[in-house]
Amino acid sequence: MSARDHLLAAASERVLIFDGAFGTQIQNRKLTEADYAGELGLSADQKGNNDILVLTRPDVIGDITRAYLDAGSDVVSTNTFSANRISQADYAAEGLVRDINVASGKLARALADEYAAKDGKPRFVAGAIGPTNKTLSLSPDVEDPGYREIDFDELVAVYKEQAAALVEGGVDFILIETVFDTLNAKAGIMAVKQLERDTGRDIPLMISMTLTDLSGRNLSGHTVEAFWYAVRHAKPLTIGLNCSFGAEQLRPHVKVLSQIADTLLMIYPNAGLPNELGEYDELPDTTAGLVKDWADHGQVNILGGCCGSSPAHIAAIAKAVATSTPRKVPSPEPAMRLAGLEAFIAA
């Protein structure tokens, strides 16, 4: 069976567990610039370049991944949120994009396989691709609303380079996450579809949107429903929401998506909202209780955590939903479903 089939089979039996945040776990290590920079000899300061740690401090990334597997994660992600040519240019490390992604894929793959061999339960690796720090839909210049820093084809090439390296590293899926601009996500989808064509293999997609306000829109203005109709053609293995808010604020939007998406639903919220110092105070049992409510109402297939979450949060979630019944994927009636900023269904 393929990884896609294995995941679908497992998700039909129980609510699966994703991992949690890498950024806050790395911050807790109090690493120095020397830890980040290693012996790579790059010209720029590397402090804060979390992705490059797989080359300079792989033990740190391995320890965090192992902690999430110990907490009960069925799916772990690569620490590659910003491991693309655009984001790495900020650190003069764009030439290391392939090395970072291949190494991250191999590290996560080895640990996932190690844990699967222990108990015979499959573990999966999602190659994480973040949105970059550019947007295709909006101008960064308020004086020139038509200006764009990049174009669609350029972003497709950036995403394709990263996705190809992740696949080479051994990931099962490509996760296009924290989507604040729907057009950026479409570039990611195009990149993976091109890669499928070039390699002649199936590369399952996971797609996860992030909301920028409580009304339920992303930065490019799309509602949750409109976003789904804009990317549904890609036939993603999972669709979902991550980051943005805590579970309490995501509740109504999870309900909407669970009712319309004819694929698995993966939700990984922040550990509540940040306090005035930008830190996350929500305790593991609180997060677990909130997401358990979604599971109890048959609204989710995969649960995890985003900013502020820890292995303790993931362990609490795994325990809370251990006996929950997974969401049944709906089969919507055939209709023409279109997306502007709002969804439109032709009668």
Tab-separated table of N, CA and C in Angstrom, residues 12 16 63 74 76 78 86 92 116 118 158 179 192 204 211 215 228 243 250 284 312 314 325 328 346:
chain	number	residue	atom	x	y	z
A	12	SER	N	-9.486	6.064	8.996
A	12	SER	CA	-10.840	5.516	9.052
A	12	SER	C	-11.116	4.821	10.379
A	16	LEU	N	-6.211	10.663	14.105
A	16	LEU	CA	-4.755	10.611	14.075
A	16	LEU	C	-4.152	11.861	14.709
A	63	ASP	N	15.922	15.551	18.487
A	63	ASP	CA	15.342	15.439	19.832
A	63	ASP	C	13.890	15.913	19.853
A	74	ASP	N	1.310	10.460	14.950
A	74	ASP	CA	1.289	9.541	13.817
A	74	ASP	C	1.955	10.170	12.601
A	76	VAL	N	4.635	13.291	11.558
A	76	VAL	CA	5.576	14.334	11.976
A	76	VAL	C	5.956	15.150	10.744
A	78	THR	N	8.630	17.973	8.751
A	78	THR	CA	10.022	18.397	8.663
A	78	THR	C	10.139	19.840	9.149
A	86	ILE	N	13.561	32.062	-1.226
A	86	ILE	CA	13.189	33.438	-0.869
A	86	ILE	C	13.523	33.729	0.583
A	92	ALA	N	21.525	34.731	3.578
A	92	ALA	CA	22.559	34.408	2.580
A	92	ALA	C	22.779	32.901	2.487
A	116	ALA	N	7.930	3.200	13.825
A	116	ALA	CA	7.018	2.245	13.203
A	116	ALA	C	7.510	0.812	13.404
A	118	LYS	N	9.083	-0.300	15.912
A	118	LYS	CA	8.927	-0.702	17.320
A	118	LYS	C	7.575	-1.347	17.587
A	158	VAL	N	10.308	28.329	-6.972
A	158	VAL	CA	10.827	28.298	-5.596
A	158	VAL	C	10.246	27.107	-4.843
A	179	VAL	N	-1.293	29.010	5.026
A	179	VAL	CA	-1.597	29.729	3.793
A	179	VAL	C	-2.331	31.032	4.120
A	192	VAL	N	3.925	21.156	-7.078
A	192	VAL	CA	3.842	19.727	-6.772
A	192	VAL	C	3.288	18.946	-7.963
A	204	PRO	N	1.193	13.032	-2.594
A	204	PRO	CA	-0.011	13.542	-1.929
A	204	PRO	C	0.210	14.913	-1.306
A	211	LEU	N	-6.034	31.842	9.267
A	211	LEU	CA	-6.958	32.966	9.284
A	211	LEU	C	-6.281	34.180	9.911
A	215	SER	N	-13.394	36.868	11.609
A	215	SER	CA	-14.493	36.658	10.675
A	215	SER	C	-14.241	35.430	9.807
A	228	TRP	N	-11.567	26.597	0.263
A	228	TRP	CA	-11.706	25.185	-0.086
A	228	TRP	C	-12.091	25.019	-1.550
A	243	CYS	N	-2.335	27.507	12.930
A	243	CYS	CA	-1.819	28.790	13.394
A	243	CYS	C	-2.961	29.755	13.703
A	250	LEU	N	-11.118	29.064	16.646
A	250	LEU	CA	-11.259	28.343	15.383
A	250	LEU	C	-12.538	27.506	15.307
A	284	PRO	N	-1.616	22.273	28.402
A	284	PRO	CA	-1.932	21.127	27.545
A	284	PRO	C	-3.346	20.579	27.721
A	312	ALA	N	4.074	18.059	25.356
A	312	ALA	CA	3.065	17.848	26.396
A	312	ALA	C	1.658	18.125	25.862
A	314	ILE	N	0.731	17.750	22.711
A	314	ILE	CA	0.410	16.664	21.782
A	314	ILE	C	0.047	15.395	22.551
A	325	THR	N	-14.352	8.849	17.806
A	325	THR	CA	-14.666	8.340	16.473
A	325	THR	C	-14.227	9.357	15.431
A	328	LYS	N	-16.453	11.282	9.526
A	328	LYS	CA	-16.819	10.627	8.277
A	328	LYS	C	-16.735	11.668	7.154
A	346	ALA	N	-23.606	27.497	-7.776
A	346	ALA	CA	-24.629	27.709	-8.802
A	346	ALA	C	-25.809	26.782	-8.547
